[in-house]
PDB file of C-alpha atoms in Angstrom:
ATOM      1  CA  GLN A  77     -15.677 -15.706  11.448  1.00 77.00           C
ATOM      2  CA  VAL A  78     -13.597 -12.542  11.325  1.00 85.00           C
ATOM      3  CA  GLN A  79     -15.119  -9.614   9.466  1.00 93.00           C
ATOM      4  CA  LEU A  80     -13.069  -6.634   8.321  1.00 96.00           C
ATOM      5  CA  VAL A  81     -14.741  -3.306   7.528  1.00 97.00           C
ATOM      6  CA  GLN A  82     -12.724  -0.518   5.944  1.00 98.00           C
ATOM      7  CA  SER A  83     -13.192   3.230   5.835  1.00 98.00           C
ATOM      8  CA  GLY A  84     -14.638   4.956   2.805  1.00 98.00           C
ATOM      9  CA  ALA A  85     -13.190   6.214  -0.436  1.00 98.00           C
ATOM     10  CA  GLU A  86     -10.739   9.095  -0.393  1.00 98.00           C
ATOM     11  CA  VAL A  87      -9.631  11.708  -2.909  1.00 98.00           C
ATOM     12  CA  LYS A  88      -6.239  13.214  -2.164  1.00 98.00           C
ATOM     13  CA  LYS A  89      -3.882  15.766  -3.670  1.00 98.00           C
ATOM     14  CA  PRO A  90      -0.383  14.765  -4.753  1.00 98.00           C
ATOM     15  CA  GLY A  91       2.062  15.136  -1.866  1.00 98.00           C
ATOM     16  CA  SER A  92      -0.559  14.611   0.821  1.00 98.00           C
ATOM     17  CA  SER A  93      -1.192  11.577   3.033  1.00 98.00           C
ATOM     18  CA  VAL A  94      -4.069   9.163   3.446  1.00 98.00           C
ATOM     19  CA  LYS A  95      -4.985   6.974   6.399  1.00 98.00           C
ATOM     20  CA  VAL A  96      -7.254   4.000   5.826  1.00 98.00           C
ATOM     21  CA  SER A  97      -8.819   2.090   8.695  1.00 98.00           C
ATOM     22  CA  CYS A  98      -9.808  -1.568   8.980  1.00 97.00           C
ATOM     23  CA  LYS A  99     -12.081  -2.546  11.867  1.00 96.00           C
ATOM     24  CA  ALA A 100     -12.252  -6.207  12.837  1.00 93.00           C
ATOM     25  CA  SER A 101     -15.110  -8.030  14.467  1.00 91.00           C
ATOM     26  CA  GLY A 102     -15.241 -11.641  15.553  1.00 85.00           C
ATOM     27  CA  GLY A 103     -12.192 -13.521  16.747  1.00 80.00           C
ATOM     28  CA  THR A 104      -9.430 -12.137  18.926  1.00 82.00           C
ATOM     29  CA  PHE A 105      -7.960  -9.124  17.165  1.00 82.00           C
ATOM     30  CA  SER A 106      -4.666  -9.119  19.002  1.00 77.00           C
ATOM     31  CA  SER A 107      -3.903 -12.718  18.103  1.00 78.00           C
ATOM     32  CA  TYR A 108      -3.745 -12.426  14.337  1.00 80.00           C
ATOM     33  CA  THR A 109      -1.881 -10.514  11.698  1.00 90.00           C
ATOM     34  CA  ILE A 110      -3.376  -7.907   9.400  1.00 95.00           C
ATOM     35  CA  SER A 111      -1.844  -7.322   5.994  1.00 97.00           C
ATOM     36  CA  TRP A 112      -2.460  -4.467   3.594  1.00 98.00           C
ATOM     37  CA  VAL A 113      -2.656  -5.140  -0.130  1.00 98.00           C
ATOM     38  CA  ARG A 114      -3.263  -2.704  -2.937  1.00 98.00           C
ATOM     39  CA  GLN A 115      -4.460  -3.011  -6.503  1.00 98.00           C
ATOM     40  CA  ALA A 116      -3.965  -0.242  -9.036  1.00 98.00           C
ATOM     41  CA  PRO A 117      -6.523   0.001 -11.854  1.00 97.00           C
ATOM     42  CA  GLY A 118      -6.153  -2.960 -14.185  1.00 96.00           C
ATOM     43  CA  GLN A 119      -3.161  -4.293 -12.262  1.00 98.00           C
ATOM     44  CA  GLY A 120      -2.398  -7.205  -9.966  1.00 98.00           C
ATOM     45  CA  LEU A 121      -2.332  -7.523  -6.202  1.00 98.00           C
ATOM     46  CA  GLU A 122       0.589  -5.966  -4.335  1.00 98.00           C
ATOM     47  CA  TRP A 123       1.444  -6.712  -0.698  1.00 97.00           C
ATOM     48  CA  MET A 124       2.391  -3.546   1.166  1.00 98.00           C
ATOM     49  CA  GLY A 125       2.981  -4.662   4.730  1.00 97.00           C
ATOM     50  CA  GLY A 126       1.511  -6.289   7.789  1.00 95.00           C
ATOM     51  CA  ILE A 127       1.242  -6.042  11.550  1.00 94.00           C
ATOM     52  CA  ILE A 128       0.608  -8.364  14.484  1.00 89.00           C
ATOM     53  CA  PRO A 129      -1.418  -6.196  16.862  1.00 85.00           C
ATOM     54  CA  ILE A 130      -0.243  -7.970  20.001  1.00 85.00           C
ATOM     55  CA  PHE A 131       3.358  -7.159  19.133  1.00 85.00           C
ATOM     56  CA  GLY A 132       2.759  -3.840  17.453  1.00 83.00           C
ATOM     57  CA  ALA A 133       5.696  -4.235  15.092  1.00 88.00           C
ATOM     58  CA  ALA A 134       5.042  -3.962  11.371  1.00 94.00           C
ATOM     59  CA  ASN A 135       6.812  -5.367   8.327  1.00 94.00           C
ATOM     60  CA  TYR A 136       6.820  -3.463   5.065  1.00 96.00           C
ATOM     61  CA  ALA A 137       7.605  -4.144   1.432  1.00 96.00           C
ATOM     62  CA  GLN A 138      10.809  -2.389   0.428  1.00 95.00           C
ATOM     63  CA  LYS A 139       8.918  -0.452  -2.238  1.00 95.00           C
ATOM     64  CA  PHE A 140       6.893   1.374   0.422  1.00 94.00           C
ATOM     65  CA  GLN A 141       9.529   1.713   3.139  1.00 90.00           C
ATOM     66  CA  GLY A 142       9.591   5.260   4.464  1.00 93.00           C
ATOM     67  CA  ARG A 143       6.180   6.134   3.018  1.00 97.00           C
ATOM     68  CA  VAL A 144       3.850   3.657   4.688  1.00 98.00           C
ATOM     69  CA  THR A 145       3.015   3.224   8.351  1.00 97.00           C
ATOM     70  CA  ILE A 146       0.830   0.387   9.589  1.00 97.00           C
ATOM     71  CA  THR A 147      -0.510   0.527  13.113  1.00 96.00           C
ATOM     72  CA  ALA A 148      -3.121  -1.224  15.207  1.00 94.00           C
ATOM     73  CA  ASP A 149      -5.315  -0.166  18.110  1.00 92.00           C
ATOM     74  CA  GLU A 150      -6.267  -3.199  20.168  1.00 90.00           C
ATOM     75  CA  SER A 151      -8.808  -1.211  22.191  1.00 91.00           C
ATOM     76  CA  THR A 152     -10.926  -0.670  19.082  1.00 93.00           C
ATOM     77  CA  SER A 153      -9.837  -3.755  17.093  1.00 92.00           C
ATOM     78  CA  THR A 154      -8.794  -1.446  14.270  1.00 94.00           C
ATOM     79  CA  ALA A 155      -5.765  -1.497  12.017  1.00 95.00           C
ATOM     80  CA  TYR A 156      -4.593   1.511  10.066  1.00 97.00           C
ATOM     81  CA  MET A 157      -2.502   2.048   6.959  1.00 98.00           C
ATOM     82  CA  GLU A 158      -1.110   5.517   6.342  1.00 98.00           C
ATOM     83  CA  LEU A 159       0.598   6.302   3.053  1.00 98.00           C
ATOM     84  CA  SER A 160       2.405   9.615   2.661  1.00 98.00           C
ATOM     85  CA  SER A 161       3.867  11.665  -0.199  1.00 98.00           C
ATOM     86  CA  LEU A 162       1.052  10.484  -2.428  1.00 98.00           C
ATOM     87  CA  ARG A 163       1.482  10.494  -6.175  1.00 98.00           C
ATOM     88  CA  SER A 164      -0.850   9.642  -9.011  1.00 98.00           C
ATOM     89  CA  GLU A 165       0.569   6.116  -9.188  1.00 98.00           C
ATOM     90  CA  ASP A 166      -0.814   5.467  -5.700  1.00 98.00           C
ATOM     91  CA  THR A 167      -4.352   5.595  -7.068  1.00 98.00           C
ATOM     92  CA  ALA A 168      -5.607   2.134  -6.204  1.00 98.00           C
ATOM     93  CA  VAL A 169      -7.986   0.056  -4.158  1.00 98.00           C
ATOM     94  CA  TYR A 170      -6.441  -0.675  -0.775  1.00 98.00           C
ATOM     95  CA  TYR A 171      -7.463  -3.847   1.051  1.00 98.00           C
ATOM     96  CA  CYS A 172      -6.810  -5.123   4.531  1.00 98.00           C
ATOM     97  CA  ALA A 173      -6.699  -8.880   4.893  1.00 96.00           C
ATOM     98  CA  ARG A 174      -6.394 -11.345   7.697  1.00 94.00           C
ATOM     99  CA  ASP A 175      -3.002 -12.955   7.832  1.00 89.00           C
ATOM    100  CA  GLY A 176      -1.028 -15.372   9.944  1.00 82.00           C
ATOM    101  CA  GLY A 177      -0.162 -18.929   8.999  1.00 82.00           C
ATOM    102  CA  ALA A 178      -3.130 -20.898   7.735  1.00 85.00           C
ATOM    103  CA  ALA A 179      -5.317 -17.786   8.066  1.00 87.00           C
ATOM    104  CA  ALA A 180      -3.407 -15.835   5.407  1.00 89.00           C
ATOM    105  CA  GLY A 181      -5.900 -14.260   3.063  1.00 91.00           C
ATOM    106  CA  SER A 182      -8.859 -15.965   4.710  1.00 92.00           C
ATOM    107  CA  GLY A 183     -10.772 -12.718   5.136  1.00 93.00           C
ATOM    108  CA  TRP A 184     -10.634  -9.383   3.384  1.00 97.00           C
ATOM    109  CA  GLY A 185     -12.029  -5.938   3.908  1.00 97.00           C
ATOM    110  CA  GLN A 186     -14.286  -4.563   1.199  1.00 98.00           C
ATOM    111  CA  GLY A 187     -11.533  -2.328  -0.185  1.00 98.00           C
ATOM    112  CA  THR A 188     -11.006   1.425  -0.086  1.00 98.00           C
ATOM    113  CA  LEU A 189     -10.500   3.380  -3.288  1.00 98.00           C
ATOM    114  CA  VAL A 190      -7.886   6.074  -2.918  1.00 98.00           C
ATOM    115  CA  THR A 191      -7.694   8.506  -5.818  1.00 98.00           C
ATOM    116  CA  VAL A 192      -4.721  10.837  -6.065  1.00 98.00           C
ATOM    117  CA  SER A 193      -5.424  13.746  -8.349  1.00 97.00           C
ATOM    118  CA  SER A 194      -4.650  17.423  -8.528  1.00 95.00           C
TER     119      SER A 194
ATOM    120  CA  ASP B 191      12.629 -10.745  -1.745  1.00 94.00           C
ATOM    121  CA  ILE B 192      11.053 -13.937  -2.999  1.00 97.00           C
ATOM    122  CA  GLN B 193       9.830 -13.711  -6.572  1.00 97.00           C
ATOM    123  CA  MET B 194       6.685 -15.608  -7.499  1.00 98.00           C
ATOM    124  CA  THR B 195       6.596 -16.406 -11.206  1.00 98.00           C
ATOM    125  CA  GLN B 196       3.088 -17.297 -12.250  1.00 98.00           C
ATOM    126  CA  SER B 197       2.239 -18.807 -15.608  1.00 98.00           C
ATOM    127  CA  PRO B 198       0.555 -18.425 -17.910  1.00 98.00           C
ATOM    128  CA  SER B 199      -0.357 -14.757 -17.605  1.00 98.00           C
ATOM    129  CA  ALA B 200      -3.496 -15.377 -19.623  1.00 98.00           C
ATOM    130  CA  MET B 201      -5.268 -18.328 -21.111  1.00 97.00           C
ATOM    131  CA  SER B 202      -8.506 -19.231 -22.786  1.00 97.00           C
ATOM    132  CA  ALA B 203     -10.427 -22.404 -22.153  1.00 97.00           C
ATOM    133  CA  SER B 204     -13.857 -23.909 -22.629  1.00 96.00           C
ATOM    134  CA  VAL B 205     -16.477 -24.970 -20.129  1.00 96.00           C
ATOM    135  CA  GLY B 206     -15.640 -28.479 -18.998  1.00 96.00           C
ATOM    136  CA  ASP B 207     -11.901 -28.166 -19.619  1.00 97.00           C
ATOM    137  CA  ARG B 208      -9.201 -28.964 -17.104  1.00 98.00           C
ATOM    138  CA  VAL B 209      -6.744 -26.134 -16.574  1.00 98.00           C
ATOM    139  CA  THR B 210      -3.535 -25.811 -14.610  1.00 98.00           C
ATOM    140  CA  ILE B 211      -1.850 -22.650 -13.382  1.00 98.00           C
ATOM    141  CA  THR B 212       1.690 -22.723 -12.019  1.00 98.00           C
ATOM    142  CA  CYS B 213       3.580 -20.591  -9.531  1.00 98.00           C
ATOM    143  CA  ARG B 214       7.312 -20.934  -9.035  1.00 98.00           C
ATOM    144  CA  ALA B 215       9.048 -19.391  -6.054  1.00 98.00           C
ATOM    145  CA  SER B 216      12.594 -18.084  -6.348  1.00 98.00           C
ATOM    146  CA  GLN B 217      13.445 -19.955  -3.149  1.00 98.00           C
ATOM    147  CA  GLY B 218      11.773 -22.578  -1.029  1.00 98.00           C
ATOM    148  CA  ILE B 219       8.644 -21.497   0.823  1.00 97.00           C
ATOM    149  CA  SER B 220       7.593 -24.872   2.244  1.00 96.00           C
ATOM    150  CA  ASN B 221       3.816 -24.955   1.823  1.00 96.00           C
ATOM    151  CA  TYR B 222       3.117 -21.326   2.723  1.00 97.00           C
ATOM    152  CA  LEU B 223       1.209 -20.689  -0.452  1.00 98.00           C
ATOM    153  CA  ALA B 224      -2.375 -19.643  -1.075  1.00 98.00           C
ATOM    154  CA  TRP B 225      -4.423 -19.294  -4.247  1.00 98.00           C
ATOM    155  CA  PHE B 226      -7.035 -16.603  -4.844  1.00 98.00           C
ATOM    156  CA  GLN B 227      -9.724 -15.975  -7.398  1.00 98.00           C
ATOM    157  CA  GLN B 228     -10.737 -12.428  -8.258  1.00 98.00           C
ATOM    158  CA  LYS B 229     -13.563 -11.258 -10.468  1.00 98.00           C
ATOM    159  CA  PRO B 230     -13.735  -7.694 -11.812  1.00 96.00           C
ATOM    160  CA  GLY B 231     -14.632  -5.185  -9.109  1.00 96.00           C
ATOM    161  CA  LYS B 232     -14.704  -7.853  -6.409  1.00 98.00           C
ATOM    162  CA  VAL B 233     -12.613  -8.716  -3.393  1.00 98.00           C
ATOM    163  CA  PRO B 234     -10.152 -11.602  -3.842  1.00 98.00           C
ATOM    164  CA  LYS B 235     -11.480 -14.915  -2.622  1.00 98.00           C
ATOM    165  CA  ARG B 236      -9.209 -17.561  -1.152  1.00 98.00           C
ATOM    166  CA  LEU B 237      -9.527 -20.955  -2.815  1.00 98.00           C
ATOM    167  CA  ILE B 238      -6.585 -22.922  -1.462  1.00 98.00           C
ATOM    168  CA  TYR B 239      -4.383 -22.493   1.591  1.00 97.00           C
ATOM    169  CA  ALA B 240      -1.273 -24.335   2.776  1.00 97.00           C
ATOM    170  CA  ALA B 241      -0.664 -25.180  -0.897  1.00 98.00           C
ATOM    171  CA  SER B 242      -3.215 -27.977  -1.068  1.00 98.00           C
ATOM    172  CA  SER B 243      -6.005 -27.423   1.472  1.00 97.00           C
ATOM    173  CA  LEU B 244      -9.373 -26.507   0.015  1.00 98.00           C
ATOM    174  CA  GLN B 245     -11.037 -23.488   1.576  1.00 96.00           C
ATOM    175  CA  SER B 246     -14.390 -24.323   3.116  1.00 95.00           C
ATOM    176  CA  GLY B 247     -17.213 -23.704   0.674  1.00 96.00           C
ATOM    177  CA  VAL B 248     -15.017 -23.828  -2.435  1.00 98.00           C
ATOM    178  CA  PRO B 249     -16.053 -26.447  -5.013  1.00 98.00           C
ATOM    179  CA  SER B 250     -13.974 -29.609  -5.107  1.00 98.00           C
ATOM    180  CA  ARG B 251     -13.103 -29.046  -8.771  1.00 98.00           C
ATOM    181  CA  PHE B 252     -10.414 -26.696  -7.440  1.00 98.00           C
ATOM    182  CA  SER B 253      -7.258 -28.357  -6.163  1.00 98.00           C
ATOM    183  CA  GLY B 254      -3.739 -27.284  -5.280  1.00 98.00           C
ATOM    184  CA  SER B 255      -0.462 -29.121  -5.064  1.00 98.00           C
ATOM    185  CA  GLY B 256       3.218 -28.543  -4.558  1.00 98.00           C
ATOM    186  CA  SER B 257       5.777 -27.693  -1.940  1.00 98.00           C
ATOM    187  CA  GLY B 258       9.078 -25.896  -1.843  1.00 98.00           C
ATOM    188  CA  THR B 259       9.352 -23.914  -5.054  1.00 98.00           C
ATOM    189  CA  GLU B 260       6.746 -25.246  -7.471  1.00 98.00           C
ATOM    190  CA  PHE B 261       3.002 -25.088  -7.025  1.00 98.00           C
ATOM    191  CA  THR B 262      -0.030 -25.705  -9.177  1.00 98.00           C
ATOM    192  CA  LEU B 263      -3.690 -24.801  -9.097  1.00 98.00           C
ATOM    193  CA  THR B 264      -5.899 -27.138 -11.099  1.00 98.00           C
ATOM    194  CA  ILE B 265      -9.505 -26.591 -12.041  1.00 98.00           C
ATOM    195  CA  SER B 266     -11.114 -29.817 -13.208  1.00 97.00           C
ATOM    196  CA  GLY B 267     -14.235 -29.244 -15.259  1.00 94.00           C
ATOM    197  CA  LEU B 268     -14.381 -25.490 -15.780  1.00 97.00           C
ATOM    198  CA  GLN B 269     -17.695 -23.842 -15.014  1.00 97.00           C
ATOM    199  CA  PRO B 270     -18.862 -20.490 -16.416  1.00 95.00           C
ATOM    200  CA  GLU B 271     -18.388 -18.833 -13.022  1.00 96.00           C
ATOM    201  CA  ASP B 272     -14.693 -19.840 -12.965  1.00 97.00           C
ATOM    202  CA  PHE B 273     -13.666 -17.337 -15.597  1.00 94.00           C
ATOM    203  CA  ALA B 274     -11.713 -14.833 -13.521  1.00 97.00           C
ATOM    204  CA  THR B 275      -8.161 -13.857 -12.582  1.00 98.00           C
ATOM    205  CA  TYR B 276      -6.164 -16.124 -10.274  1.00 98.00           C
ATOM    206  CA  TYR B 277      -3.250 -15.184  -8.020  1.00 98.00           C
ATOM    207  CA  CYS B 278      -0.832 -17.099  -5.861  1.00 98.00           C
ATOM    208  CA  LEU B 279       0.604 -15.641  -2.646  1.00 98.00           C
ATOM    209  CA  GLN B 280       3.674 -16.745  -0.727  1.00 97.00           C
ATOM    210  CA  HIS B 281       3.455 -15.932   2.970  1.00 96.00           C
ATOM    211  CA  ASN B 282       6.468 -17.746   4.324  1.00 95.00           C
ATOM    212  CA  PHE B 283       8.874 -14.820   4.280  1.00 94.00           C
ATOM    213  CA  TYR B 284       8.481 -11.078   4.510  1.00 94.00           C
ATOM    214  CA  PRO B 285       7.823  -9.299   2.294  1.00 95.00           C
ATOM    215  CA  TYR B 286       4.971 -11.498   1.152  1.00 96.00           C
ATOM    216  CA  THR B 287       4.666 -11.613  -2.614  1.00 97.00           C
ATOM    217  CA  PHE B 288       1.920 -12.332  -5.106  1.00 98.00           C
ATOM    218  CA  GLY B 289       2.265 -13.884  -8.507  1.00 98.00           C
ATOM    219  CA  GLN B 290       1.480 -11.612 -11.436  1.00 98.00           C
ATOM    220  CA  GLY B 291      -1.915 -13.193 -11.981  1.00 98.00           C
ATOM    221  CA  THR B 292      -3.487 -15.456 -14.600  1.00 98.00           C
ATOM    222  CA  LYS B 293      -6.506 -14.189 -16.489  1.00 98.00           C
ATOM    223  CA  LEU B 294      -8.708 -17.105 -17.475  1.00 98.00           C
ATOM    224  CA  GLU B 295     -11.025 -16.284 -20.339  1.00 96.00           C
ATOM    225  CA  ILE B 296     -13.704 -18.163 -22.193  1.00 89.00           C
ATOM    226  CA  LYS B 297     -12.652 -19.673 -25.510  1.00 89.00           C
TER     227      LYS B 297
END
């Protein structure tokens, strides 16, 4: 059973960047995909991008292209999502989730609240 | 990008009712579709994967069907704990896309 544990809540200024971590335990980290999903207050789920650690290459939603970078460190079984040029509309809970075929969405981190406010 | 059109966006029902939620994909996604339940302030929980496979531990009153472009989630015999928001997710093609969600409320 894969468990995903995310870093804590962040408060950021507009224009700055945030980097959220997602540490996996159980299973073989390099063999599965990690996706990042966000949820703004009162809104639905929004897929941002994903990475297969063993390959290192990430895929991103067009909406976030150029602002988001997803990476993975196999040595620590940790995935990261960095979002830059933050604006108030980026205030949301950010989740990492296990991905990959039949495993898609089978496990989620606890969520990280990112608040963007001046 | 593949658009997932989920309907209805909201509905009310009574305990014991049978409800159906639909997701339509703008192009074929085979059976790469999952359904999630989310309660306020909680992490989404996967109910169905591969369009029709029941996640371990999920009650059998939940079922999924469909392939290609049209998918349904059915809850047979609503229980009080089922009142929540439901989402579909296509994960056949990047970028993955969620439906807009269906808020299921008590009548």
